[in-house]
């Protein structure tokens, strides 16, 4: 049936998608989090209903059914990211300021031990179930460290061709990582630590965010020049590009809805629908809040969580900090909850 132009305009204005029959995404709640300092990445454990949020020198733990803080993992200086290995009942944090990984118990949140990564500034940390290894991606030494998730022992290192920014796994033993300063993507074998491929992401510049559709073998990279690229995870071929917001730093793929989400520091969330493995379209641009540049997905409820805060003035540049960030206003750290309703 062909829609009349009047009816089509009504659908757009009312904010409903006639094809999908669902409402657009919007911020449905805000979770206030105590404490001061910056943040980076956050992780959802859908089974235990917990959200783990990096927060300066600790990890905040939030009950996502009750939307309230229930604890912290302390002494994680400069924590960037949190990885979970539920089958081992362990979690892992990348502590950038001390070049270590904290290993903690998922039930008690007790830190069991710390591991030296033998690299500089561990940033993203991921768990690969195929090898049962943790991988830290060390931004200042341009390498990755492999840690046996069961024993906590370092089992290898691999040099990368540039600064790693974000990484994902395919569940079959391949790790993919963005190289932000080289506009490239590399892949390697999680068991042998042998490099498998190096691909250019042109026209992508400064790739940061990365997500994966395992079933359709597609990678989605968010880029600093306000585009995302769809990459064939087998050949490295760039299939298409689409526009996204500015200052992207997070991406997730939701297989329940066939959507890719990009969180942008400019205060927007770009929603892209995967119509087929080679066809995509921007289905929504959601107003969030300036600074909400990372995100996590609860694949049980399809809700998204984005950390941010309110900001004050920006300090003057210095030799050590040539690109300073604006100050964070005390008491304003919050988690935005985004969903359809």
Short mmCIF file of C-alpha atoms in Angstrom, two decimals:
data_model
loop_
_atom_site.label_atom_id
_atom_site.label_comp_id
_atom_site.label_asym_id
_atom_site.label_seq_id
_atom_site.Cartn_x
_atom_site.Cartn_y
_atom_site.Cartn_z
CA UNK A 1 0.00 0.00 0.00
CA UNK A 2 1.35 3.42 -0.92
CA UNK A 3 1.02 6.04 1.81
CA UNK A 4 -0.30 9.48 1.03
CA UNK A 5 2.11 12.32 1.63
CA UNK A 6 -0.16 13.72 4.34
CA UNK A 7 -0.17 10.44 6.27
CA UNK A 8 3.57 9.99 5.86
CA UNK A 9 4.17 13.47 7.31
CA UNK A 10 1.90 12.62 10.24
CA UNK A 11 3.97 9.52 11.02
CA UNK A 12 7.21 11.51 11.04
CA UNK A 13 5.76 14.28 13.20
CA UNK A 14 4.22 11.87 15.70
CA UNK A 15 7.61 10.14 16.07
CA UNK A 16 6.50 6.66 15.08
CA UNK A 17 8.07 4.33 12.57
CA UNK A 18 5.25 2.78 10.51
CA UNK A 19 7.42 -0.06 9.20
CA UNK A 20 8.61 -1.23 12.60
CA UNK A 21 5.54 -0.10 14.55
CA UNK A 22 7.62 1.15 17.48
CA UNK A 23 8.25 4.46 19.21
CA UNK A 24 11.58 6.27 18.90
CA UNK A 25 14.28 6.06 21.54
CA UNK A 26 14.57 8.68 24.26
CA UNK A 27 16.00 9.18 27.76
CA UNK A 28 13.56 7.51 30.14
CA UNK A 29 15.51 7.83 33.38
CA UNK A 30 18.66 9.18 35.01
CA UNK A 31 20.64 7.36 37.70
CA UNK A 32 22.61 9.66 39.98
CA UNK A 33 26.02 8.23 40.94
CA UNK A 34 28.00 9.55 43.94
CA UNK A 35 31.66 10.46 43.82
CA UNK A 36 33.89 12.69 41.75
CA UNK A 37 36.19 12.27 38.77
CA UNK A 38 36.01 11.20 35.16
CA UNK A 39 34.79 8.03 33.53
CA UNK A 40 35.28 5.93 30.41
CA UNK A 41 33.62 2.62 29.51
CA UNK A 42 30.82 0.69 31.24
CA UNK A 43 29.61 -2.92 31.04
CA UNK A 44 26.28 -4.66 31.66
CA UNK A 45 25.91 -8.11 33.19
CA UNK A 46 22.37 -8.86 31.99
CA UNK A 47 22.11 -12.07 34.02
CA UNK A 48 23.01 -10.58 37.39
CA UNK A 49 21.26 -7.26 36.53
CA UNK A 50 24.38 -5.26 37.31
CA UNK A 51 25.98 -2.34 35.53
CA UNK A 52 29.71 -1.76 36.06
CA UNK A 53 30.84 1.83 35.45
CA UNK A 54 34.44 3.05 35.36
CA UNK A 55 34.81 6.11 37.58
CA UNK A 56 38.27 7.58 38.10
CA UNK A 57 39.84 5.31 40.77
CA UNK A 58 36.95 2.89 41.29
CA UNK A 59 34.19 0.97 39.55
CA UNK A 60 30.59 1.80 40.44
CA UNK A 61 28.15 -1.12 40.60
CA UNK A 62 24.51 -0.33 39.84
CA UNK A 63 21.43 -2.50 40.14
CA UNK A 64 19.70 -1.88 36.80
CA UNK A 65 16.34 -3.19 37.97
CA UNK A 66 16.23 -0.78 40.90
CA UNK A 67 18.35 1.95 39.27
CA UNK A 68 20.54 2.50 42.30
CA UNK A 69 24.18 2.12 43.35
CA UNK A 70 24.88 -1.05 45.31
CA UNK A 71 28.65 -1.01 45.74
CA UNK A 72 32.10 -0.24 44.38
CA UNK A 73 35.28 -1.99 43.34
CA UNK A 74 37.98 0.17 44.88
CA UNK A 75 41.63 0.88 44.12
CA UNK A 76 41.46 0.84 40.31
CA UNK A 77 43.54 3.94 39.47
CA UNK A 78 42.64 5.43 36.10
CA UNK A 79 40.21 2.61 35.34
CA UNK A 80 39.11 2.57 31.70
CA UNK A 81 37.08 -0.58 31.17
CA UNK A 82 35.54 -3.67 32.76
CA UNK A 83 35.37 -7.16 31.22
CA UNK A 84 33.34 -10.07 32.59
CA UNK A 85 33.82 -13.84 32.46
CA UNK A 86 30.58 -15.11 34.03
CA UNK A 87 31.44 -18.78 33.57
CA UNK A 88 34.55 -18.19 35.68
CA UNK A 89 32.72 -15.89 38.12
CA UNK A 90 35.39 -13.26 37.55
CA UNK A 91 35.60 -9.67 36.40
CA UNK A 92 38.57 -7.64 35.19
CA UNK A 93 39.38 -3.92 35.17
CA UNK A 94 42.04 -2.09 33.17
CA UNK A 95 43.83 0.33 35.51
CA UNK A 96 45.51 2.78 33.17
CA UNK A 97 47.49 4.76 35.74
CA UNK A 98 49.26 1.76 37.26
CA UNK A 99 49.54 -0.49 34.17
CA UNK A 100 47.69 -3.31 35.91
CA UNK A 101 44.52 -5.40 35.69
CA UNK A 102 42.42 -5.99 38.80
CA UNK A 103 40.73 -9.39 38.96
CA UNK A 104 37.61 -9.44 41.13
CA UNK A 105 35.00 -11.97 42.24
CA UNK A 106 31.64 -11.36 40.54
CA UNK A 107 29.64 -12.46 43.58
CA UNK A 108 31.43 -10.61 46.36
CA UNK A 109 33.09 -7.84 44.27
CA UNK A 110 36.27 -8.58 46.19
CA UNK A 111 39.53 -7.90 44.36
CA UNK A 112 41.40 -11.21 44.21
CA UNK A 113 44.67 -9.99 42.73
CA UNK A 114 46.31 -7.48 40.43
CA UNK A 115 48.32 -8.38 37.33
CA UNK A 116 51.10 -6.33 35.71
CA UNK A 117 50.31 -6.07 31.99
CA UNK A 118 53.89 -5.21 30.98
CA UNK A 119 52.49 -2.52 28.70
CA UNK A 120 51.68 1.17 29.07
CA UNK A 121 48.21 2.51 29.86
CA UNK A 122 45.90 -0.50 29.46
CA UNK A 123 42.67 0.93 28.05
CA UNK A 124 40.06 -1.40 26.60
CA UNK A 125 39.92 -4.88 28.14
CA UNK A 126 37.90 -7.74 26.63
CA UNK A 127 37.19 -11.37 27.47
CA UNK A 128 37.44 -13.98 24.72
CA UNK A 129 35.49 -17.13 25.60
CA UNK A 130 37.10 -19.14 22.78
CA UNK A 131 40.52 -18.94 24.42
CA UNK A 132 39.37 -18.05 27.95
CA UNK A 133 41.78 -15.15 27.86
CA UNK A 134 41.61 -11.51 28.81
CA UNK A 135 43.17 -9.02 26.41
CA UNK A 136 44.23 -5.53 27.40
CA UNK A 137 44.91 -2.99 24.68
CA UNK A 138 47.70 -0.72 25.84
CA UNK A 139 47.40 2.75 24.35
CA UNK A 140 50.84 4.15 25.11
CA UNK A 141 52.83 1.05 24.12
CA UNK A 142 50.71 0.11 21.06
CA UNK A 143 50.37 -3.55 21.99
CA UNK A 144 48.04 -6.08 23.57
CA UNK A 145 48.58 -8.30 26.60
CA UNK A 146 46.98 -11.75 26.86
CA UNK A 147 46.10 -13.00 30.35
CA UNK A 148 44.76 -16.45 31.24
CA UNK A 149 41.41 -15.62 32.82
CA UNK A 150 41.51 -18.66 35.11
CA UNK A 151 45.02 -18.32 36.50
CA UNK A 152 45.61 -14.59 36.11
CA UNK A 153 48.96 -15.27 34.45
CA UNK A 154 50.25 -13.24 31.51
CA UNK A 155 50.55 -15.68 28.59
CA UNK A 156 51.72 -13.42 25.79
CA UNK A 157 52.05 -10.06 24.07
CA UNK A 158 51.47 -8.87 20.55
CA UNK A 159 52.71 -5.62 19.04
CA UNK A 160 50.18 -3.64 17.03
CA UNK A 161 50.81 -1.26 14.14
CA UNK A 162 49.31 1.74 15.91
CA UNK A 163 47.41 2.99 18.94
CA UNK A 164 44.61 0.56 19.85
CA UNK A 165 41.29 2.16 20.69
CA UNK A 166 38.49 -0.43 20.83
CA UNK A 167 38.28 -4.18 20.27
CA UNK A 168 35.70 -6.94 19.82
CA UNK A 169 35.75 -10.74 19.44
CA UNK A 170 33.79 -13.02 17.13
CA UNK A 171 33.43 -15.90 19.61
CA UNK A 172 35.43 -18.18 17.31
CA UNK A 173 38.93 -17.10 18.25
CA UNK A 174 39.43 -13.90 16.27
CA UNK A 175 40.02 -10.50 17.88
CA UNK A 176 39.45 -7.24 15.96
CA UNK A 177 40.93 -3.92 17.09
CA UNK A 178 40.75 -0.34 15.78
CA UNK A 179 44.02 1.58 15.35
CA UNK A 180 42.98 5.16 15.95
CA UNK A 181 46.12 6.91 14.73
CA UNK A 182 46.50 4.82 11.56
CA UNK A 183 42.84 4.67 10.38
CA UNK A 184 43.17 0.90 10.29
CA UNK A 185 41.71 -2.27 11.74
CA UNK A 186 43.77 -5.33 12.66
CA UNK A 187 42.72 -8.87 13.53
CA UNK A 188 44.63 -11.66 15.26
CA UNK A 189 44.16 -15.21 16.54
CA UNK A 190 43.33 -15.22 20.25
CA UNK A 191 45.12 -18.55 20.89
CA UNK A 192 48.27 -18.27 18.79
CA UNK A 193 48.57 -14.45 18.95
CA UNK A 194 49.40 -14.45 15.26
CA UNK A 195 48.32 -11.47 13.19
CA UNK A 196 45.63 -12.39 10.66
CA UNK A 197 44.88 -9.19 8.72
CA UNK A 198 45.49 -5.44 8.50
CA UNK A 199 42.84 -3.36 6.72
CA UNK A 200 42.47 0.31 5.95
CA UNK A 201 39.17 1.84 7.04
CA UNK A 202 39.19 4.69 4.50
CA UNK A 203 37.28 7.03 4.38
CA UNK A 204 37.10 6.60 8.18
CA UNK A 205 39.39 8.91 10.17
CA UNK A 206 40.38 8.26 13.80
CA UNK A 207 38.33 5.09 14.36
CA UNK A 208 37.37 4.72 17.99
CA UNK A 209 34.12 2.84 18.60
CA UNK A 210 33.75 -0.72 17.33
CA UNK A 211 30.87 -3.24 17.39
CA UNK A 212 30.23 -6.58 15.72
CA UNK A 213 27.33 -8.53 14.25
CA UNK A 214 28.63 -12.07 14.68
CA UNK A 215 25.87 -13.80 12.76
CA UNK A 216 26.28 -11.68 9.61
CA UNK A 217 30.05 -11.24 9.97
CA UNK A 218 29.91 -7.44 9.99
CA UNK A 219 32.00 -4.89 11.89
CA UNK A 220 30.84 -1.35 12.63
CA UNK A 221 33.48 1.30 13.29
CA UNK A 222 32.64 4.78 14.57
CA UNK A 223 34.98 7.46 13.23
CA UNK A 224 36.16 10.90 14.27
CA UNK A 225 35.03 12.47 11.00
CA UNK A 226 31.37 11.83 11.88
CA UNK A 227 30.78 8.68 9.87
CA UNK A 228 30.51 4.98 10.60
CA UNK A 229 31.85 2.31 8.28
CA UNK A 230 30.44 -1.17 7.78
CA UNK A 231 33.22 -3.71 7.24
CA UNK A 232 33.07 -7.30 6.04
CA UNK A 233 34.82 -9.14 8.90
CA UNK A 234 36.12 -11.79 6.50
CA UNK A 235 37.59 -9.69 3.72
CA UNK A 236 38.03 -6.26 5.28
CA UNK A 237 35.98 -4.70 2.48
CA UNK A 238 34.23 -1.45 3.46
CA UNK A 239 30.63 -2.08 2.45
CA UNK A 240 29.10 1.32 3.15
CA UNK A 241 29.30 4.45 5.29
CA UNK A 242 26.61 6.41 7.13
CA UNK A 243 26.60 9.71 9.06
CA UNK A 244 26.77 9.76 12.86
CA UNK A 245 27.30 12.45 15.51
CA UNK A 246 30.52 14.14 16.61
CA UNK A 247 33.03 12.85 19.19
CA UNK A 248 31.90 9.23 19.00
CA UNK A 249 33.49 6.88 21.53
CA UNK A 250 31.08 3.98 21.93
CA UNK A 251 29.16 1.50 19.78
CA UNK A 252 27.03 -1.57 20.41
CA UNK A 253 25.07 -3.93 18.16
CA UNK A 254 21.75 -5.32 19.39
CA UNK A 255 20.94 -8.62 17.64
CA UNK A 256 17.43 -8.53 19.13
CA UNK A 257 16.52 -5.46 17.06
CA UNK A 258 19.21 -5.51 14.33
CA UNK A 259 20.32 -2.03 15.36
CA UNK A 260 23.71 -0.41 15.85
CA UNK A 261 24.03 2.43 18.35
CA UNK A 262 26.76 5.08 18.38
CA UNK A 263 27.12 7.32 21.44
CA UNK A 264 28.45 10.75 20.53
CA UNK A 265 29.99 13.27 22.90
CA UNK A 266 28.04 16.07 21.20
CA UNK A 267 24.92 14.90 23.03
CA UNK A 268 23.40 12.58 20.45
CA UNK A 269 22.89 8.85 20.03
CA UNK A 270 22.83 7.63 16.42
CA UNK A 271 20.64 4.60 15.74
CA UNK A 272 21.30 2.61 12.54
CA UNK A 273 19.15 -0.28 11.40
CA UNK A 274 20.64 -3.28 9.62
CA UNK A 275 18.08 -4.04 6.89
CA UNK A 276 20.32 -6.76 5.44
CA UNK A 277 24.03 -7.59 5.76
CA UNK A 278 24.74 -5.02 3.01
CA UNK A 279 21.96 -2.48 3.55
CA UNK A 280 21.67 -0.03 6.43
CA UNK A 281 19.90 3.21 7.23
CA UNK A 282 19.91 5.81 10.01
CA UNK A 283 16.62 5.21 11.81
CA UNK A 284 16.89 7.67 14.70
CA UNK A 285 19.02 10.43 16.21
CA UNK A 286 18.35 10.65 19.92
CA UNK A 287 19.05 13.70 22.07
CA UNK A 288 21.08 12.61 25.09
CA UNK A 289 23.48 14.97 26.91
CA UNK A 290 26.82 16.51 26.07
CA UNK A 291 29.61 14.19 27.21
CA UNK A 292 27.58 10.97 26.89
CA UNK A 293 30.16 9.39 24.62
CA UNK A 294 30.19 5.74 25.78
CA UNK A 295 27.39 3.23 26.28
CA UNK A 296 26.41 -0.28 27.27
CA UNK A 297 23.45 -2.46 26.26
CA UNK A 298 21.22 -4.61 28.43
CA UNK A 299 20.19 -7.22 25.89
CA UNK A 300 17.44 -8.51 28.19
CA UNK A 301 15.44 -5.26 28.17
CA UNK A 302 17.08 -3.57 25.13
CA UNK A 303 17.86 -0.55 27.31
CA UNK A 304 21.02 1.50 26.85
CA UNK A 305 23.12 3.16 29.54
CA UNK A 306 25.26 6.26 28.90
CA UNK A 307 27.40 8.01 31.55
CA UNK A 308 27.90 11.76 31.59
CA UNK A 309 28.01 14.82 33.85
CA UNK A 310 27.64 18.58 33.75
CA UNK A 311 30.70 20.64 32.86
CA UNK A 312 32.30 23.92 33.83
CA UNK A 313 35.07 25.91 32.19
CA UNK A 314 37.95 24.44 30.19
CA UNK A 315 41.47 24.94 31.66
CA UNK A 316 44.15 26.64 29.60
CA UNK A 317 46.35 24.27 27.54
CA UNK A 318 49.71 23.24 28.97
CA UNK A 319 52.69 21.31 27.63
CA UNK A 320 51.53 18.19 29.47
CA UNK A 321 47.86 18.69 28.54
CA UNK A 322 47.68 20.47 25.18
CA UNK A 323 44.01 19.56 24.73
CA UNK A 324 42.43 19.90 28.18
CA UNK A 325 38.88 18.81 28.83
CA UNK A 326 36.32 21.00 30.62
CA UNK A 327 36.03 20.58 34.37
CA UNK A 328 33.39 18.23 35.74
CA UNK A 329 30.97 19.90 38.14
CA UNK A 330 30.91 18.08 41.50
CA UNK A 331 27.92 15.92 42.25
CA UNK A 332 26.64 15.78 38.66
CA UNK A 333 27.82 12.34 37.49
CA UNK A 334 24.85 10.42 36.14
CA UNK A 335 23.85 7.46 33.97
CA UNK A 336 21.27 8.14 31.27
CA UNK A 337 18.85 5.30 30.57
CA UNK A 338 17.68 5.23 26.94
CA UNK A 339 14.86 3.05 25.65
CA UNK A 340 11.71 2.96 23.55
CA UNK A 341 8.33 3.53 25.16
#
